[in-house]
Short mmCIF file of C-alpha atoms in Angstrom, two decimals:
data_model
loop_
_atom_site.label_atom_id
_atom_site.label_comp_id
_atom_site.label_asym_id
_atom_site.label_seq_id
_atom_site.Cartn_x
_atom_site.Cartn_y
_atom_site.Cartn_z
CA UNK A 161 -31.45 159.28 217.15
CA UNK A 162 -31.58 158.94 213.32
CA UNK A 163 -28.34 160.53 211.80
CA UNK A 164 -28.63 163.51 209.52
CA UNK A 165 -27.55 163.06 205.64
CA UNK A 166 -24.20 164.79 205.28
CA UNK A 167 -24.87 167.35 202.77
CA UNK A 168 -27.89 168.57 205.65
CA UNK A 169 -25.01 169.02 208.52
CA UNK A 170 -22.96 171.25 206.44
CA UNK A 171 -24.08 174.64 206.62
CA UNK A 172 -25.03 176.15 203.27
CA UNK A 173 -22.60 178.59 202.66
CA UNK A 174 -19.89 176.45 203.26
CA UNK A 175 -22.03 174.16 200.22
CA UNK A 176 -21.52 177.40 198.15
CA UNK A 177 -18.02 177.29 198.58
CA UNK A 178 -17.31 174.06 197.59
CA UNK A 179 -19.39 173.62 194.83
CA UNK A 180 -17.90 176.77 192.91
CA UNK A 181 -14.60 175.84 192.79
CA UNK A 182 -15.92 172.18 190.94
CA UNK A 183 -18.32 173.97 188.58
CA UNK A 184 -15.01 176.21 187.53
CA UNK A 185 -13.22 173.79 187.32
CA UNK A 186 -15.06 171.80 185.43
CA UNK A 187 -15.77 175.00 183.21
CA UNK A 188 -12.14 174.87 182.56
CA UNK A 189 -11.53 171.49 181.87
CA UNK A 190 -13.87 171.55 179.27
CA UNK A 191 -12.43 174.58 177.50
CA UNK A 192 -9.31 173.04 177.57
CA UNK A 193 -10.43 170.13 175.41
CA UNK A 194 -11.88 172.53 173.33
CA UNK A 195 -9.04 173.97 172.73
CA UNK A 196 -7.37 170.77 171.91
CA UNK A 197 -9.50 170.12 169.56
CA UNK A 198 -7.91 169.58 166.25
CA UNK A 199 -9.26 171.50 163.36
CA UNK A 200 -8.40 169.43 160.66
CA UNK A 201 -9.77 166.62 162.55
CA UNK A 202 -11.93 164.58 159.22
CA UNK A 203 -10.35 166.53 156.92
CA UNK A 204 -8.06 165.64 153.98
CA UNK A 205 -5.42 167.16 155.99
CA UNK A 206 -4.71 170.40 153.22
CA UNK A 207 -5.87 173.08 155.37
CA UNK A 208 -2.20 171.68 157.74
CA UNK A 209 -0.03 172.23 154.55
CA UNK A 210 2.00 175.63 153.76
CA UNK A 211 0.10 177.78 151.17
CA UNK A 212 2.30 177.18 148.56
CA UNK A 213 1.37 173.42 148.57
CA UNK A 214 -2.19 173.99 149.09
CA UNK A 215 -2.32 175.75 145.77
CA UNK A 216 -0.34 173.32 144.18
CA UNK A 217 -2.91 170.22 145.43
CA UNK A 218 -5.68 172.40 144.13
CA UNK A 219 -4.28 173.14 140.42
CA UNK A 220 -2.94 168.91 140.23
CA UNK A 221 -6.68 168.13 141.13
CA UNK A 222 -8.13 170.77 138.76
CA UNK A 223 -5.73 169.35 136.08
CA UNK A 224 -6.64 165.73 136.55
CA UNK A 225 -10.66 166.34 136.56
CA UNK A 226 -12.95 165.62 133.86
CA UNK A 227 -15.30 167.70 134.05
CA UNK A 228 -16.72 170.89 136.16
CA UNK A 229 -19.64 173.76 136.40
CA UNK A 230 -18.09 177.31 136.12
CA UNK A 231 -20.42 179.59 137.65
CA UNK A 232 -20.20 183.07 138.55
CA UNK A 233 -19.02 186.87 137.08
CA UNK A 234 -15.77 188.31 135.14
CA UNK A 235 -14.91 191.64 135.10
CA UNK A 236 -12.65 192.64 132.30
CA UNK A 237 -11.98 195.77 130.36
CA UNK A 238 -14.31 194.29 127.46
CA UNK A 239 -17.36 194.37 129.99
CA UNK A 240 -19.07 192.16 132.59
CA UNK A 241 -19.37 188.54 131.77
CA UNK A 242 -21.91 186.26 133.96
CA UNK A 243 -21.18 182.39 133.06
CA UNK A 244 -22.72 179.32 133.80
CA UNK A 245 -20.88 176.52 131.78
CA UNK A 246 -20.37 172.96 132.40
CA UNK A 247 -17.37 171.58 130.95
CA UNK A 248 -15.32 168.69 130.00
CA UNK A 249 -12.39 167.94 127.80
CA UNK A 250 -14.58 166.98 124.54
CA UNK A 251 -17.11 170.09 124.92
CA UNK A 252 -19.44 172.27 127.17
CA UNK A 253 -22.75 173.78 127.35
CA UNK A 254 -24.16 176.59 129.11
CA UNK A 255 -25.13 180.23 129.11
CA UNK A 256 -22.96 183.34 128.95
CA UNK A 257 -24.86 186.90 129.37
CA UNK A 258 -23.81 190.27 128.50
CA UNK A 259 -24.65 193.87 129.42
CA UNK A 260 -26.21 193.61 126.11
CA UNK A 261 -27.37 189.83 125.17
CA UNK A 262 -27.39 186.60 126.38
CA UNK A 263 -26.73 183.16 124.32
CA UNK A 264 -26.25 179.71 124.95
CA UNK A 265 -23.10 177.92 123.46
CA UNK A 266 -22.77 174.23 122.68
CA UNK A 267 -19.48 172.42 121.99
CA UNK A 268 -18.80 169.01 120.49
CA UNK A 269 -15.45 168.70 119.76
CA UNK A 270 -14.57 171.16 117.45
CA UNK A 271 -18.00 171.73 116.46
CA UNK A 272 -19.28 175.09 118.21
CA UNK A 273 -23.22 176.17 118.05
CA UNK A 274 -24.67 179.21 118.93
CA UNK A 275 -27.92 179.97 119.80
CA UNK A 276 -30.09 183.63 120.85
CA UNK A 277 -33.00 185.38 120.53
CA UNK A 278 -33.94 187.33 117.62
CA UNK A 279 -33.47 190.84 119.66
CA UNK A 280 -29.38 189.77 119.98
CA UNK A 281 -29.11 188.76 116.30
CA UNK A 282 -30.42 191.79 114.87
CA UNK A 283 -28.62 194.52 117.65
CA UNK A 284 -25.83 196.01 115.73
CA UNK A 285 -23.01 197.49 117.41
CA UNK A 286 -21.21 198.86 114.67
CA UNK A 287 -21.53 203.17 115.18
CA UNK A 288 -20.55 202.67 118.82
CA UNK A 289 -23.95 203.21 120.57
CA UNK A 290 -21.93 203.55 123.76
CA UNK A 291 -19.89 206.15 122.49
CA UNK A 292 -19.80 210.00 123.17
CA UNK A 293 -19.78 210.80 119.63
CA UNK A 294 -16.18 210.36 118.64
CA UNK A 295 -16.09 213.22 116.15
CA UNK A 296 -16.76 215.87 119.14
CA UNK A 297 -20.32 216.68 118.10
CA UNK A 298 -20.95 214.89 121.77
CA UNK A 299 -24.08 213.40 120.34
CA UNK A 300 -25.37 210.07 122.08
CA UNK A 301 -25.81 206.30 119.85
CA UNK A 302 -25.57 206.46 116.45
CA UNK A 303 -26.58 202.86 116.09
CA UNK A 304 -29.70 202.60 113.63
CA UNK A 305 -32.72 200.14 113.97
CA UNK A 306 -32.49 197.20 112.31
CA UNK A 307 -33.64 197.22 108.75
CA UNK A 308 -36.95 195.30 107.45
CA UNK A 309 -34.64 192.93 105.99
CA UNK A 310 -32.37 192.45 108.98
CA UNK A 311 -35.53 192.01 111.21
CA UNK A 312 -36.46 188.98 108.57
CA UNK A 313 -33.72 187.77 108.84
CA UNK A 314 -33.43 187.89 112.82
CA UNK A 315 -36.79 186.35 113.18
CA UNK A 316 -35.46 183.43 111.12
CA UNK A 317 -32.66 182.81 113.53
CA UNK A 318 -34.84 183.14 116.79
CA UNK A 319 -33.50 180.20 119.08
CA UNK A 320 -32.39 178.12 116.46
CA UNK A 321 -28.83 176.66 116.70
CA UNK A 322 -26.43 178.44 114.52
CA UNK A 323 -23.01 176.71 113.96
CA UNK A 324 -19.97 178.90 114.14
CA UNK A 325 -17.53 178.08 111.04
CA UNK A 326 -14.08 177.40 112.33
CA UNK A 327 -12.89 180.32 109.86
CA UNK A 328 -15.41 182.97 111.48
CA UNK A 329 -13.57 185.70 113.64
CA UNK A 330 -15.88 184.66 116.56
CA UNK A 331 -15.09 181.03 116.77
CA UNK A 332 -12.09 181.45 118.62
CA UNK A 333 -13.61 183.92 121.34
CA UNK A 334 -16.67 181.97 121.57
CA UNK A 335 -14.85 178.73 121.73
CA UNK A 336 -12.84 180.08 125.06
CA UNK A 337 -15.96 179.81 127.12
CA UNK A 338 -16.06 176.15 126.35
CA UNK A 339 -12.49 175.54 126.80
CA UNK A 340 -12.06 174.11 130.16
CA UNK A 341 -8.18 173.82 130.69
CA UNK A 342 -8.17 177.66 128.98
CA UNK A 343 -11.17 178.69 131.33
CA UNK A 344 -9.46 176.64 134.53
CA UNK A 345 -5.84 177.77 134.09
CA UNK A 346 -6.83 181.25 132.93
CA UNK A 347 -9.03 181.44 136.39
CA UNK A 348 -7.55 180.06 139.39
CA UNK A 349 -4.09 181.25 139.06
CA UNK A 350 -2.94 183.40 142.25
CA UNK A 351 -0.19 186.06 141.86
CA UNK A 352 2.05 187.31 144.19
CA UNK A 353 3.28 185.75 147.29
CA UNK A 354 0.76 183.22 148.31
CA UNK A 355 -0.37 183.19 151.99
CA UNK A 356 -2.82 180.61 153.60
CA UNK A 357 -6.22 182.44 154.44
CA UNK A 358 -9.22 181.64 156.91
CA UNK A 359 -11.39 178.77 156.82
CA UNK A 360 -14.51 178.67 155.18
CA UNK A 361 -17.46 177.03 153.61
CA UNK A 362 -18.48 176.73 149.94
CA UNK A 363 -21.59 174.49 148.88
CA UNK A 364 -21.64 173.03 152.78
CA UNK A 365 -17.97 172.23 152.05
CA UNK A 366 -15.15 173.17 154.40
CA UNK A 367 -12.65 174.71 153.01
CA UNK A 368 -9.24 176.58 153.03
CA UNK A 369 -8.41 179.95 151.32
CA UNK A 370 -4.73 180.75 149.94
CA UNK A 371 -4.75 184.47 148.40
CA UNK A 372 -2.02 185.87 146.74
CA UNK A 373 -0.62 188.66 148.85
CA UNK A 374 -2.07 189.67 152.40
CA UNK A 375 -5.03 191.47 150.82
CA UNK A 376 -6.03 188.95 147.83
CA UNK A 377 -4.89 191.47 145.36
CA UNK A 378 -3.82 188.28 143.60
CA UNK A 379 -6.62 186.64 144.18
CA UNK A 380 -8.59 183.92 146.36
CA UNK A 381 -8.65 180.95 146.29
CA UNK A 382 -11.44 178.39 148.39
CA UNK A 383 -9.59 175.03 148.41
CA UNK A 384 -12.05 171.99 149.57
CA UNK A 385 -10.48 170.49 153.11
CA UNK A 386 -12.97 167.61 152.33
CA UNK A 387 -12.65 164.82 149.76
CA UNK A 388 -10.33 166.15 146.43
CA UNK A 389 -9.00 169.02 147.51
CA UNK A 390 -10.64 170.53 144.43
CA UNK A 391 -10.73 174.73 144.06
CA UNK A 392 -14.29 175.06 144.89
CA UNK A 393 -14.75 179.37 144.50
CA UNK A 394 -12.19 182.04 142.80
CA UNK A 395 -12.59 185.34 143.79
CA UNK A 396 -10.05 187.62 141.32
CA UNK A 397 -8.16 190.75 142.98
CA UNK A 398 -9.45 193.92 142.55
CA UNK A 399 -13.05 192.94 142.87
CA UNK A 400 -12.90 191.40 138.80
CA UNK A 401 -15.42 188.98 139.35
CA UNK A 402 -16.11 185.33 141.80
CA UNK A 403 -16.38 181.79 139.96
CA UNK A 404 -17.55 178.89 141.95
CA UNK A 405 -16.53 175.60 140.84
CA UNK A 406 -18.91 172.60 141.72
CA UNK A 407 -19.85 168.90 140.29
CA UNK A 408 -16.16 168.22 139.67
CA UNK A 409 -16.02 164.77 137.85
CA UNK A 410 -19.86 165.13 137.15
CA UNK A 411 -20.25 163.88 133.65
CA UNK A 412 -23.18 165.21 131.15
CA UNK A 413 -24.35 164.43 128.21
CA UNK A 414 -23.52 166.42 124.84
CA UNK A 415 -26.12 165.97 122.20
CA UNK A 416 -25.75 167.66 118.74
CA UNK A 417 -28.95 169.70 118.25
CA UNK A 418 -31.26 167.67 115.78
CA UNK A 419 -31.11 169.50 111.96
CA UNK A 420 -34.26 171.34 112.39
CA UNK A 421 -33.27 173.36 114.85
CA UNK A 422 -29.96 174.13 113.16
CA UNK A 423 -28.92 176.69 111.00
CA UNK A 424 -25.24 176.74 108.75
CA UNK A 425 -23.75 179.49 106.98
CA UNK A 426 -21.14 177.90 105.59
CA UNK A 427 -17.44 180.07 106.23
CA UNK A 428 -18.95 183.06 107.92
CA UNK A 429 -21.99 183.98 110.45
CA UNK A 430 -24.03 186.37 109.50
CA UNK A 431 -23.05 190.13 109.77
CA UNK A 432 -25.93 191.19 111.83
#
């Protein structure tokens, strides 16, 4: 008599029950190696550090970089401010846009151009058009159209590249957007007691938030887990705007526009 295979003289339920216990068990081993799996596993080993340090590895790489893109909103009591700079330690370019206008900036060492449309040099804020009519009549904006002349002289500064003399009240302001130790250190400062955050991803990049106090009412800050533990995204407390920080040590070039496309007014833009 040919002998049956094993599995066929076992009766099937009795298969049932001896096959469930494997399969849980099995179940269980894997989610135990799951479990063991190490999260920093690949990383630059930050995210393992106390929140205090991670902060501090993020501002000595910030300090030590060359260059960076700044992009993203502030929120200040002056207005909303959208950015998108690059920077380095001899200049920047990029865009910064207002509720009310939008201009590029250009920065060669101390040499600071400006350029806009004709509708932004010939708005004139003086008369506070946002106003509610200061004197109590309640009346809406006083600001007046742009004169003939004004207009002239608008059109004739249409996308060229103004410079901004070093003794104009502007230079200094304007110059801040293409400082990048004033932007960085102005931006990615936390307050409060710093605590270590989830883990996250910025650009594809893992990363590590620290926030000062439990609800980021200090601020947020995305710390890269891979690479430079560069600050990669800055999101201030009280919902005052979110930078993200990107081509860290990404050098670009910095051209002076050529002298046809450049306007100087000597010691003082003009007043329109």
């Amino acid at each position: 008599m040919t002998a049956l295979p094993i599995a066929a003289r076992i009766p099937a339920a009795r298969i049932r029950r001896l096959v469930l216990p494997l399969a849980l068990c099995a179940g269980l081993a894997t989610g135990l190696t799951a479990c063991a799996e190490d999260p920093d596993e690949g990383t630059n080993g930050v995210g393992k550090l106390d929140p205090g340090a991670i902060e501090q590895k993020a501002q000595t790489a910030a300090d030590a970089a060359k260059a960076v893109r700044l992009a993203g909103t502030l929120v200040s009591k002056g207005g909303t401010f959208k950015l998108n700079m690059r920077l380095k330690d001899d200049g920047a370019s990029g865009s910064v846009v207002t509720k009310n206008s939008t201009f590029e900036l250009l920065r060669i060492g101390d040499a600071l151009y400006m350029k806009a449309d004709a509708a932004f040099w010939a708005h004139d804020d003086e008369g506070g058009g946002d106003s509610g009519g200061g004197d109590g009549s309640g009346g809406g904006s006083s600001t007046a159209s742009p004169s003939e002349a004004d207009s002239e002289a608008a059109d004739k500064l249409d996308d060229k590249y103004v410079k901004v003399p070093q003794d104009d009240p502007s230079y200094k302001q304007l110059r801040g957007f293409t400082d990048m130790d004033l932007l960085l250190d102005g931006l990615i400062g936390l307050h409060g007691e710093v605590v270590k955050g989830d883990r996250d991803k910025i650009g594809g990049i893992r990363t590590v938030k620290v926030k000062g106090g439990e609800d980021g009412e200090g601020g947020t800050l995305d710390v890269a887990l891979e690479g430079t533990p560069f600050p990669l995204q800055f999101a201030r407390g009280g919902g005052a705007g979110v930078v993200v920080l990107s081509d860290w040590n990404k050098d670009f070039p910095l051209e002076a526009p050529a002298p046809g496309e450049t306007l100087d007014y000597g010691k003082q833009l003009p007043r329109t």
